[in-house]
XYZ file of C-alpha atoms in Angstrom:
742
model
C 98.974 89.625 67.987
C 98.326 91.997 70.863
C 97.859 90.763 74.404
C 94.375 91.159 75.843
C 93.396 92.474 79.252
C 90.910 90.829 81.548
C 88.512 93.404 82.894
C 87.960 92.948 86.630
C 84.444 92.546 87.857
C 83.081 95.645 89.536
C 82.961 94.726 93.224
C 79.543 93.202 93.732
C 77.571 95.603 95.821
C 75.731 93.978 98.652
C 72.103 94.852 99.160
C 71.349 97.733 101.457
C 70.664 95.556 104.477
C 73.893 96.480 106.224
C 73.279 100.190 105.922
C 69.679 99.790 107.017
C 70.843 97.826 110.034
C 73.313 100.531 111.011
C 70.836 103.350 110.696
C 67.896 101.817 112.520
C 69.162 99.136 114.853
C 68.063 101.008 117.945
C 64.673 102.141 116.664
C 63.671 98.721 115.325
C 64.846 97.012 118.487
C 62.909 99.484 120.584
C 59.794 98.805 118.539
C 60.293 95.068 118.955
C 60.552 95.485 122.686
C 57.392 97.574 122.589
C 55.574 94.735 120.883
C 56.489 92.492 123.785
C 55.430 94.930 126.494
C 52.098 96.741 126.535
C 53.399 99.457 128.781
C 56.146 100.307 126.338
C 53.593 100.298 123.533
C 51.424 102.771 125.385
C 54.411 105.030 125.888
C 55.293 104.788 122.219
C 51.880 106.044 121.067
C 51.513 108.837 123.580
C 53.299 111.473 121.491
C 53.335 110.958 117.713
C 55.686 113.761 116.753
C 58.003 113.179 119.661
C 58.194 109.509 118.781
C 59.155 110.282 115.223
C 61.908 112.654 116.266
C 63.315 110.246 118.801
C 63.217 107.429 116.303
C 65.140 109.481 113.778
C 67.715 110.410 116.400
C 68.253 106.738 117.112
C 68.816 106.097 113.420
C 71.755 108.465 113.481
C 73.316 106.569 116.362
C 75.029 103.886 114.311
C 76.840 102.437 117.287
C 73.700 101.404 119.180
C 72.655 97.783 119.210
C 69.237 96.624 120.371
C 67.880 93.200 121.341
C 66.738 91.011 118.449
C 63.550 89.049 118.916
C 64.544 86.427 116.355
C 67.560 85.447 118.427
C 65.352 84.619 121.401
C 62.506 82.823 119.743
C 62.099 79.595 117.842
C 60.799 79.622 114.281
C 57.402 78.485 115.511
C 57.252 81.394 117.931
C 58.370 83.753 115.169
C 55.663 82.407 112.867
C 53.038 83.104 115.554
C 54.439 86.585 116.072
C 54.351 87.240 112.322
C 50.713 86.154 112.057
C 49.830 88.410 114.973
C 51.462 91.443 113.366
C 50.029 90.670 109.911
C 46.524 90.407 111.386
C 47.079 93.714 113.127
C 48.118 95.370 109.846
C 45.027 94.047 108.101
C 42.732 95.596 110.730
C 44.341 98.959 111.389
C 44.343 100.738 108.037
C 42.869 104.053 109.176
C 43.911 107.429 110.590
C 42.654 106.580 114.061
C 45.434 107.168 116.549
C 45.270 103.654 117.980
C 45.311 102.066 114.511
C 48.302 104.123 113.409
C 50.165 103.204 116.594
C 49.378 99.531 116.037
C 50.531 99.739 112.408
C 53.762 101.479 113.394
C 54.475 98.853 116.014
C 53.660 95.967 113.638
C 55.890 97.228 110.814
C 58.738 97.785 113.276
C 58.438 94.274 114.721
C 58.397 92.697 111.252
C 61.421 94.762 110.242
C 63.300 93.677 113.355
C 62.531 90.030 112.622
C 63.542 90.446 108.958
C 67.016 91.587 109.960
C 67.776 87.921 110.538
C 67.831 86.415 107.029
C 67.023 82.991 108.455
C 63.606 84.348 109.423
C 62.800 86.072 106.132
C 61.088 83.033 104.622
C 58.966 82.604 107.746
C 57.862 86.233 107.506
C 56.987 85.954 103.820
C 55.140 82.674 104.313
C 53.162 84.338 107.085
C 51.615 86.731 104.548
C 53.574 89.824 105.545
C 54.231 91.104 102.011
C 50.694 92.187 100.987
C 50.038 93.568 104.469
C 53.201 95.686 104.360
C 52.564 96.841 100.789
C 49.106 98.042 101.844
C 50.703 100.334 104.423
C 53.059 101.961 101.911
C 50.134 104.262 101.147
C 48.212 106.447 103.572
C 44.692 105.494 104.631
C 41.773 107.596 103.352
C 41.108 110.746 105.395
C 37.584 111.545 106.554
C 36.322 114.782 104.971
C 35.557 116.462 108.292
C 38.978 115.676 109.692
C 40.664 116.866 106.512
C 38.795 120.195 106.604
C 39.825 120.776 110.216
C 43.456 120.015 109.258
C 44.011 118.018 112.416
C 47.510 116.520 112.985
C 47.848 113.117 111.397
C 49.109 110.572 113.908
C 52.447 108.990 113.003
C 52.454 110.680 109.631
C 55.188 109.084 107.456
C 56.188 106.667 110.256
C 54.023 103.710 109.241
C 54.993 104.002 105.563
C 58.639 104.214 106.579
C 58.356 101.054 108.678
C 56.625 99.199 105.850
C 59.285 100.268 103.321
C 62.017 99.304 105.766
C 60.583 95.805 106.295
C 59.993 95.221 102.571
C 63.540 96.319 101.795
C 64.869 93.723 104.219
C 62.662 90.991 102.753
C 63.907 91.911 99.256
C 67.475 91.030 100.243
C 66.563 87.477 99.251
C 66.246 87.420 95.447
C 63.446 84.855 95.483
C 61.132 87.359 97.194
C 61.812 90.354 94.943
C 59.194 89.538 92.318
C 56.609 88.638 94.964
C 56.926 92.119 96.459
C 56.673 93.733 93.021
C 53.625 91.633 92.117
C 51.975 92.816 95.327
C 52.079 96.360 93.916
C 54.994 97.814 95.873
C 56.797 99.646 93.055
C 54.339 102.464 92.238
C 53.802 103.083 95.948
C 57.544 103.264 96.647
C 58.000 105.668 93.726
C 55.198 107.824 95.155
C 56.990 107.906 98.507
C 60.095 109.281 96.768
C 58.056 112.365 95.823
C 56.629 113.020 99.276
C 59.250 115.670 100.044
C 57.521 118.136 97.717
C 54.546 118.829 99.990
C 55.725 117.703 103.421
C 56.067 119.789 106.550
C 58.047 117.435 108.780
C 61.197 117.279 106.662
C 63.139 115.054 109.034
C 60.482 112.357 109.104
C 60.001 112.657 105.338
C 63.721 112.319 104.669
C 63.824 109.186 106.785
C 60.866 107.780 104.839
C 62.470 108.625 101.480
C 65.672 106.869 102.472
C 63.709 103.740 103.343
C 61.852 103.869 100.022
C 65.082 104.360 98.034
C 66.773 101.518 99.906
C 63.811 99.226 99.239
C 64.010 100.056 95.516
C 67.736 99.296 95.599
C 67.195 95.879 97.137
C 64.314 95.006 94.826
C 66.374 95.876 91.737
C 69.573 94.191 92.924
C 70.727 91.876 90.092
C 67.175 91.743 88.708
C 67.009 93.213 85.211
C 63.214 92.879 84.903
C 62.552 94.852 88.071
C 65.057 97.516 86.998
C 62.999 97.997 83.862
C 59.742 98.065 85.828
C 61.085 100.802 88.098
C 61.901 102.914 85.052
C 58.432 102.320 83.615
C 56.849 103.292 86.946
C 58.712 106.614 86.794
C 61.190 105.911 89.579
C 64.299 107.383 87.955
C 63.387 111.122 87.704
C 62.568 111.523 91.431
C 65.751 109.669 92.368
C 67.773 112.069 90.212
C 66.017 115.022 91.896
C 66.877 113.609 95.315
C 70.598 113.803 94.475
C 70.235 117.515 95.253
C 68.560 116.964 98.616
C 69.974 118.902 101.542
C 69.959 115.693 103.562
C 73.222 113.824 102.945
C 71.666 110.464 103.761
C 68.937 111.043 101.202
C 71.589 111.869 98.593
C 73.404 108.673 99.441
C 70.270 106.526 99.290
C 69.195 108.045 95.960
C 72.662 107.541 94.473
C 72.702 103.957 95.725
C 69.409 103.252 93.979
C 70.560 104.883 90.730
C 73.776 102.916 90.894
C 71.849 99.651 91.031
C 69.375 100.700 88.333
C 72.186 101.724 85.953
C 74.088 98.461 86.164
C 73.823 96.583 82.848
C 70.622 98.353 81.800
C 71.146 100.640 78.818
C 67.667 102.199 78.875
C 68.029 103.134 82.527
C 71.474 104.607 81.873
C 70.152 106.755 79.070
C 67.243 108.038 81.156
C 69.497 108.878 84.116
C 71.731 110.934 81.826
C 68.725 112.539 80.110
C 67.421 113.597 83.538
C 70.620 115.655 83.869
C 72.107 113.612 86.698
C 75.725 114.039 85.573
C 76.390 117.592 86.857
C 75.137 116.705 90.330
C 76.974 113.383 90.407
C 80.224 115.111 89.457
C 79.715 117.647 92.244
C 79.152 114.741 94.634
C 82.548 113.338 93.621
C 84.098 116.331 95.382
C 82.091 115.838 98.573
C 84.037 115.532 101.809
C 81.602 112.827 102.886
C 83.128 109.478 101.889
C 79.737 107.794 101.612
C 78.592 110.431 99.110
C 81.550 110.292 96.744
C 81.616 106.496 96.991
C 78.016 106.239 95.774
C 78.551 108.932 93.134
C 81.614 107.292 91.593
C 79.724 103.995 91.659
C 76.811 105.475 89.714
C 79.153 106.993 87.126
C 81.057 103.721 86.851
C 77.881 101.800 86.082
C 76.744 104.466 83.627
C 79.914 104.286 81.527
C 80.212 100.494 81.696
C 80.040 99.224 78.088
C 78.539 102.572 77.010
C 81.052 104.553 74.907
C 78.678 107.441 74.225
C 77.855 107.976 77.897
C 81.552 107.699 78.668
C 82.205 110.639 76.368
C 79.407 112.641 77.981
C 80.813 111.948 81.436
C 84.280 113.079 80.372
C 82.904 116.178 78.658
C 81.003 117.009 81.846
C 84.316 117.258 83.724
C 84.425 114.000 85.675
C 88.071 113.141 85.010
C 89.838 115.346 87.547
C 87.540 114.643 90.523
C 87.768 110.909 89.800
C 91.574 111.161 89.818
C 91.273 113.045 93.096
C 89.438 110.083 94.638
C 92.546 107.935 94.156
C 93.908 109.732 97.216
C 90.685 109.402 99.203
C 90.719 108.004 102.719
C 87.828 105.781 101.619
C 89.174 102.524 100.204
C 85.888 101.782 98.437
C 86.016 105.110 96.597
C 89.625 104.476 95.618
C 88.653 101.115 94.126
C 85.774 102.567 92.154
C 87.883 105.493 90.941
C 90.672 103.189 89.736
C 88.194 100.967 87.909
C 86.514 104.005 86.365
C 89.851 105.392 85.159
C 90.542 102.043 83.533
C 87.224 102.381 81.719
C 88.007 105.972 80.734
C 91.391 104.843 79.400
C 89.742 102.571 76.864
C 88.020 105.540 75.212
C 90.943 106.750 73.131
C 94.672 107.357 73.279
C 94.233 111.055 74.034
C 92.209 110.254 77.143
C 94.956 107.902 78.349
C 97.463 110.734 78.086
C 95.174 113.176 79.917
C 94.735 110.742 82.803
C 98.486 110.505 83.265
C 99.098 114.220 82.798
C 96.604 114.997 85.556
C 98.477 112.966 88.136
C 96.854 109.526 88.198
C 99.950 107.360 87.852
C 101.601 107.988 91.218
C 98.540 107.197 93.379
C 97.705 104.181 91.205
C 101.207 102.816 91.763
C 100.872 103.432 95.502
C 97.619 101.465 95.432
C 99.454 98.477 93.928
C 101.115 98.044 97.311
C 97.910 98.289 99.351
C 96.883 95.515 101.717
C 93.434 95.601 100.098
C 93.235 92.959 97.364
C 90.534 94.663 95.290
C 92.407 97.956 95.458
C 95.480 96.266 93.984
C 93.376 94.604 91.300
C 91.611 97.805 90.226
C 94.814 99.852 90.121
C 96.554 97.130 88.089
C 93.588 97.160 85.709
C 93.816 100.931 85.262
C 97.588 100.862 84.785
C 97.204 98.035 82.281
C 94.943 100.208 80.152
C 97.162 103.267 80.542
C 100.322 101.311 79.700
C 99.135 100.660 76.167
C 100.149 104.247 75.298
C 103.838 104.970 74.627
C 103.986 108.182 76.672
C 102.267 106.573 79.635
C 104.652 103.617 79.612
C 107.487 105.961 80.463
C 105.451 107.558 83.254
C 104.630 104.208 84.849
C 108.251 103.063 84.763
C 109.641 106.432 85.862
C 107.303 106.585 88.869
C 108.423 103.192 90.144
C 105.647 101.015 88.771
C 107.809 98.126 87.578
C 108.622 96.507 90.923
C 105.098 96.514 92.416
C 103.659 95.219 89.134
C 106.231 92.432 89.053
C 105.440 91.593 92.667
C 101.757 91.139 91.796
C 102.738 88.285 89.475
C 103.184 86.231 92.674
C 99.493 86.650 93.496
C 97.341 83.542 93.771
C 94.476 85.388 92.088
C 94.255 84.908 88.325
C 92.605 88.249 87.568
C 95.142 90.248 89.575
C 98.004 88.345 87.958
C 96.650 89.003 84.500
C 96.103 92.729 84.974
C 99.655 93.114 86.286
C 100.998 91.086 83.356
C 99.034 93.213 80.892
C 100.478 96.414 82.363
C 103.993 94.966 82.104
C 103.282 94.000 78.501
C 102.609 97.662 77.786
C 105.697 98.947 79.602
C 107.879 96.450 77.708
C 106.991 98.217 74.467
C 109.007 101.294 75.454
C 112.645 100.665 74.590
C 113.768 103.479 76.895
C 112.818 101.301 79.858
C 113.775 97.840 78.625
C 117.060 98.155 80.510
C 115.175 99.044 83.689
C 112.917 96.053 83.129
C 115.954 93.793 82.915
C 117.839 95.567 85.687
C 115.175 94.902 88.349
C 114.910 91.220 87.411
C 111.736 91.496 85.357
C 112.774 88.873 82.818
C 113.469 86.278 85.515
C 110.144 87.117 87.183
C 108.253 86.524 83.956
C 110.105 83.276 83.308
C 109.748 81.890 86.836
C 106.123 82.880 87.455
C 103.435 80.292 88.112
C 100.507 81.726 86.199
C 96.987 80.541 86.841
C 95.083 81.231 83.627
C 96.139 80.584 80.052
C 95.497 84.189 79.045
C 98.176 85.324 81.505
C 100.631 82.740 80.213
C 100.026 83.987 76.674
C 100.444 87.605 77.769
C 103.746 86.828 79.514
C 105.019 84.968 76.440
C 104.190 87.997 74.283
C 105.928 90.298 76.754
C 109.112 88.223 76.602
C 108.893 88.211 72.816
C 108.440 91.983 72.828
C 111.513 92.388 75.044
C 113.498 90.068 72.789
C 112.690 92.256 69.802
C 114.034 95.300 71.666
C 117.434 93.742 72.517
C 119.462 95.445 69.815
C 121.091 98.766 69.029
C 121.280 101.219 71.905
C 119.270 98.963 74.221
C 121.806 96.169 73.798
C 124.725 98.557 74.239
C 123.242 99.849 77.474
C 122.676 96.331 78.783
C 126.230 95.262 77.927
C 127.476 98.371 79.715
C 125.445 97.468 82.804
C 126.763 93.923 82.626
C 130.321 95.257 82.793
C 130.075 98.059 85.347
C 126.850 97.540 87.313
C 126.482 96.051 90.762
C 127.061 92.323 90.887
C 123.354 91.550 91.216
C 122.575 93.748 88.207
C 125.364 92.148 86.173
C 123.904 88.722 86.869
C 120.364 89.750 85.967
C 121.530 91.264 82.698
C 123.599 88.204 81.783
C 120.684 85.891 82.573
C 118.241 87.965 80.552
C 120.552 88.269 77.551
C 121.171 84.517 77.519
C 117.453 84.072 76.883
C 116.689 87.099 74.734
C 119.712 88.105 72.659
C 120.045 87.289 68.972
C 122.477 84.461 68.027
C 124.735 86.888 66.160
C 125.265 88.907 69.360
C 126.126 85.977 71.613
C 129.886 86.021 71.150
C 130.117 89.768 71.706
C 128.074 89.531 74.909
C 129.355 86.333 76.463
C 132.905 85.950 75.177
C 134.109 89.466 74.410
C 132.356 91.078 77.403
C 132.696 88.208 79.903
C 129.003 87.443 80.186
C 129.857 83.741 80.185
C 131.930 84.133 83.361
C 128.926 85.631 85.147
C 126.776 82.650 84.203
C 129.462 80.121 85.145
C 129.937 81.820 88.517
C 126.268 81.193 89.210
C 126.808 77.443 88.861
C 129.157 77.430 91.862
C 127.138 79.905 93.925
C 126.017 78.953 97.423
C 122.486 79.925 96.376
C 120.522 77.071 94.824
C 118.359 79.642 93.017
C 121.445 81.196 91.423
C 122.678 77.756 90.411
C 119.354 76.901 88.825
C 119.105 80.242 86.999
C 122.648 79.867 85.686
C 122.102 76.333 84.415
C 118.867 77.260 82.624
C 120.489 80.290 80.997
C 123.537 78.306 79.858
C 121.341 75.573 78.436
C 119.283 78.154 76.559
C 122.445 79.799 75.281
C 123.850 76.479 74.107
C 120.673 75.566 72.257
C 120.602 78.932 70.518
C 124.247 78.498 69.526
C 123.543 75.302 67.619
C 120.594 74.300 65.478
C 120.362 70.938 67.258
C 121.769 69.691 70.531
C 124.382 66.887 70.329
C 121.994 64.480 72.010
C 119.542 64.809 69.168
C 121.982 65.193 66.295
C 122.709 62.164 64.153
C 126.423 61.399 63.641
C 127.962 62.961 60.555
C 128.654 60.829 57.531
C 132.094 59.175 57.520
C 134.853 60.642 55.388
C 134.293 59.591 51.751
C 136.594 56.702 50.776
C 136.558 53.409 48.887
C 135.732 50.307 50.946
C 136.518 46.705 50.069
C 133.018 45.650 50.993
C 131.170 43.240 53.245
C 132.364 40.114 51.386
C 135.980 40.651 52.451
C 135.268 40.938 56.184
C 137.243 38.107 57.859
C 137.813 36.550 54.438
C 140.984 34.627 53.618
C 140.666 35.637 49.979
C 143.654 37.838 49.167
C 144.277 38.222 52.914
C 147.805 39.381 53.695
C 147.567 39.834 57.461
C 145.942 37.894 60.271
C 144.895 39.130 63.715
C 144.748 36.803 66.689
C 141.792 37.758 68.857
C 140.898 35.637 71.877
C 142.870 32.769 70.270
C 140.980 32.947 66.970
C 142.230 34.140 63.575
C 140.690 37.157 61.894
C 141.696 37.580 58.227
C 142.353 41.126 57.004
C 143.848 43.101 54.139
C 146.561 45.678 54.631
C 145.218 47.955 51.903
C 141.903 48.341 53.741
C 143.622 48.947 57.064
C 146.064 51.503 55.646
C 143.168 53.500 54.186
C 141.187 53.499 57.427
C 143.354 55.322 59.975
C 146.722 56.761 60.926
C 147.105 54.069 63.585
C 147.183 51.265 61.010
C 149.388 53.307 58.675
C 151.901 53.730 61.480
C 151.637 50.024 62.290
C 152.380 48.845 58.756
C 154.507 51.668 57.327
C 156.479 52.627 60.422
C 159.187 50.899 62.359
C 156.890 48.741 64.428
C 157.341 44.987 64.576
C 153.853 44.471 63.131
C 155.116 45.853 59.804
C 156.326 42.516 58.506
C 154.424 40.200 60.830
C 151.985 37.734 59.337
C 150.036 37.238 62.570
C 149.347 40.150 64.920
C 147.977 39.482 68.397
C 145.233 41.791 69.746
C 145.289 41.256 73.524
C 142.827 43.876 74.832
C 139.759 43.686 72.558
C 137.020 41.061 72.585
C 136.215 39.153 69.406
C 132.705 40.643 68.911
C 134.043 44.176 69.397
C 136.986 43.613 67.054
C 134.710 42.122 64.408
C 132.434 45.203 64.509
C 135.443 47.501 64.246
C 136.746 45.620 61.199
C 133.289 45.577 59.630
C 133.232 49.381 59.887
C 136.684 49.550 58.241
C 135.499 47.399 55.329
C 132.014 48.921 54.849
C 132.023 52.403 56.402
C 128.955 51.660 58.527
C 127.898 49.411 61.335
C 125.015 49.109 63.783
C 126.299 49.956 67.244
C 124.340 48.446 70.129
C 124.252 49.798 73.671
C 125.881 46.617 74.953
C 129.001 47.040 72.800
C 129.109 50.827 72.402
C 131.545 51.622 75.221
C 134.010 48.825 74.366
C 133.768 49.740 70.703
C 134.473 53.385 71.598
C 137.685 52.326 73.362
C 138.749 50.332 70.312
C 137.872 53.146 67.906
C 139.865 55.608 70.004
C 142.825 53.222 70.187
C 142.937 52.816 66.415
C 141.984 56.450 65.630
C 138.785 55.577 63.801
C 136.980 58.929 64.110
C 133.931 57.917 62.122
C 133.371 54.875 64.304
C 133.925 56.984 67.425
C 131.137 59.327 66.367
C 128.781 56.403 65.865
C 129.646 55.061 69.305
C 129.283 58.468 70.946
C 125.885 58.948 69.374
C 124.669 55.573 70.629
C 126.014 56.168 74.140
C 124.534 59.687 74.205
C 121.042 58.270 73.735
C 121.432 56.420 77.017
C 122.791 59.234 79.206
C 120.664 59.580 82.345
C 120.784 60.912 85.881
C 122.395 57.754 87.217
C 125.221 57.464 84.699
C 125.973 60.992 83.492
C 129.024 61.296 85.735
C 130.421 57.984 84.437
C 129.644 58.968 80.858
C 131.514 62.222 81.342
C 134.503 60.238 82.673
C 134.262 57.989 79.634
C 134.257 60.968 77.274
C 137.371 62.375 78.915
C 139.190 59.039 78.902
C 138.676 58.474 75.183
C 138.620 62.054 73.877
C 134.948 61.764 72.899
C 134.110 65.439 72.388
C 130.585 64.919 71.118
C 129.726 62.683 74.073
C 131.321 65.185 76.432
C 129.187 68.009 75.054
C 126.124 65.829 75.389
C 126.929 65.174 79.048
C 127.525 68.860 79.703
C 124.209 69.875 78.159
C 122.412 67.083 79.998
C 123.853 68.341 83.287
C 122.596 71.852 82.503
C 119.177 70.629 81.428
C 118.678 68.346 84.442
C 120.500 70.578 86.896
C 117.665 70.730 89.433
C 117.707 66.923 89.749
C 121.452 66.371 89.551
C 122.248 68.979 92.212
C 120.759 66.760 94.928
C 123.024 63.794 94.136
C 126.325 62.870 95.797
C 129.423 64.219 94.086
C 127.509 67.056 92.435
C 129.936 69.831 93.441
C 132.957 67.950 92.149
C 131.185 67.193 88.878
C 130.336 70.868 88.329
C 133.924 71.931 88.999
C 135.084 69.470 86.337
C 132.426 70.563 83.856
C 133.062 74.321 84.005
C 136.320 74.274 81.950
C 134.580 72.178 79.337
C 131.716 74.684 79.248
C 134.193 77.453 78.516
C 135.684 75.459 75.659
C 132.278 74.506 74.334
C 130.959 78.070 74.183
C 134.225 79.468 72.852
C 133.810 77.176 69.841
C 130.011 77.228 69.592
C 129.383 80.985 69.711
C 129.840 82.472 66.277
C 131.746 85.742 65.878
C 129.439 88.739 65.749
C 129.014 90.865 62.639
C 127.943 93.846 64.725
C 129.354 95.239 67.908
C 127.322 95.598 71.076
C 129.979 97.602 72.867
C 129.255 101.208 73.689
């Protein structure tokens, strides 16, 4: 089953409030000050055209900061101010110079107040929305004035102020529908078309930007309003405005289209049908960062979950300019370009190859090391998609992608982790770079990682499985070569990886014939606790793969087949021909049973020992209950060994060479090995030649290494265990039927 990639969320685009603030901070603040001072108001209305030009100049001064009324007034005072301005708007809807000046001042004051989101509700509750919507359209012109073609006071300025204020109010989602219900949409769409018959292009461009920004904020994450804007005819004029000579108008139009295209298939289709793609692709090559950022955002939203549009975008020539944006000085454009390339890469395998051939891999890998989190996430997403093609896997590895991708596995963000893991899953499929994967410590990184989401854990498990399947043939030969001649750190990484991933039939060739075992054992005595832990885990894995079951879990083998006298003759005087004296008590036995049980008794009764002809034989060093159990085993071939008697019974079984009984005792003792007694149990196994118990202790030490290493006497215990580990693996690892040597 293939691993799956988590698609990162396109960075949520904030409403246009920030940009509006930057462009008009000075003008709105100046208007607010004018509302507070009659003298300033009189100055503001003295020259309509001059005022408009000055206002537009202030918009371009993004560094200016004006006073904010809302910071100086309480909510009650703001509410009174709002009512005053709303009343003014209701009574000044005409072309009279004084009315237009009042309307301009009122819209500017409301916009300044709306810049503080805490005051937005107060403004809306004060009835500002219908008053502002009313001033999105021009008042009726008297016939005589129209015939004389007199200058219209503050032409475009009042509508701009109203659109500006409504756009700020729309930043709060709960007010979006209220503004639409008040009739704002058709009026805003009409404002977008005002450039066609306007004479004052600068003022008109400023108005159009405000209208486009208001549409953006109204449609932000509101699917119903997006549809309404399309129905009202808002998309065609926005597409036309992409070709405006004013860069800020282009940016505002692209921003609106970007919002309208997001998760709205009908809007996407209409934008493409209006022939927006050629202009958007030209905008990708703009030297203005704000322009290509908006353009790549529009294209990204157009192709999102739309395979047909994706093909149209690629056919229109978007691929190369998008790749070019990976090297942009604008971080936001880089993010969008990386995400878009990831979407392109899902189209088909041929597209994946084209992306790599045109130079995308190197900048994407550089982005993996960026300080910007979203930039790392988007580039990992794109590389994850690209890495699912065999040719691209080589390109990613060759250009140094392995290390930064592995480093991202340490991220505390689940999405970033997963995208990096998915890219590594792809690279692991290329056997030409499996050795590189192992060489840089990739296997240990995958094994040691703390992964946040289950999907990442599953992906990592599949990657390790994929690597395991590649460890054969020329890949294995190369790894064994590196393990012999590489730098010490590389040798260790290879040995650790092979302990986990190699096939059982290759273990002896790797670890005995090519000294891989020595590398792992050296790690156990390293001064680095991490090396010690890695070595113990690898050795434990290797031991478990070498045997179907570990000694701790394996039941003792059946005793050697032989004929037993049976339970009824245990300590029975019937036909007894020898008596043992144990703790002053007689124990009746039969020489024939003893001779058949072990070499020790055969030597006792057939050799030159004094016990040969003795009728009573004293047993000075074994307790009665232990001796009785030993004899019961001799007569029946089985016995239940309890923890209380197991160690004493082991001593007796070793003394009288009863191998079957020893195995039973070892098995019982092995079930009770723990952190507190493992050192004593290892001593016991050495004292009485209990190989099975010794192996159990060794494997327990490896398995619980992280806990044992903090206990007193740990270093001495490890030094004693290492020779036994060599013996264990020399016997446990089967000879290989195929050679891994180069």
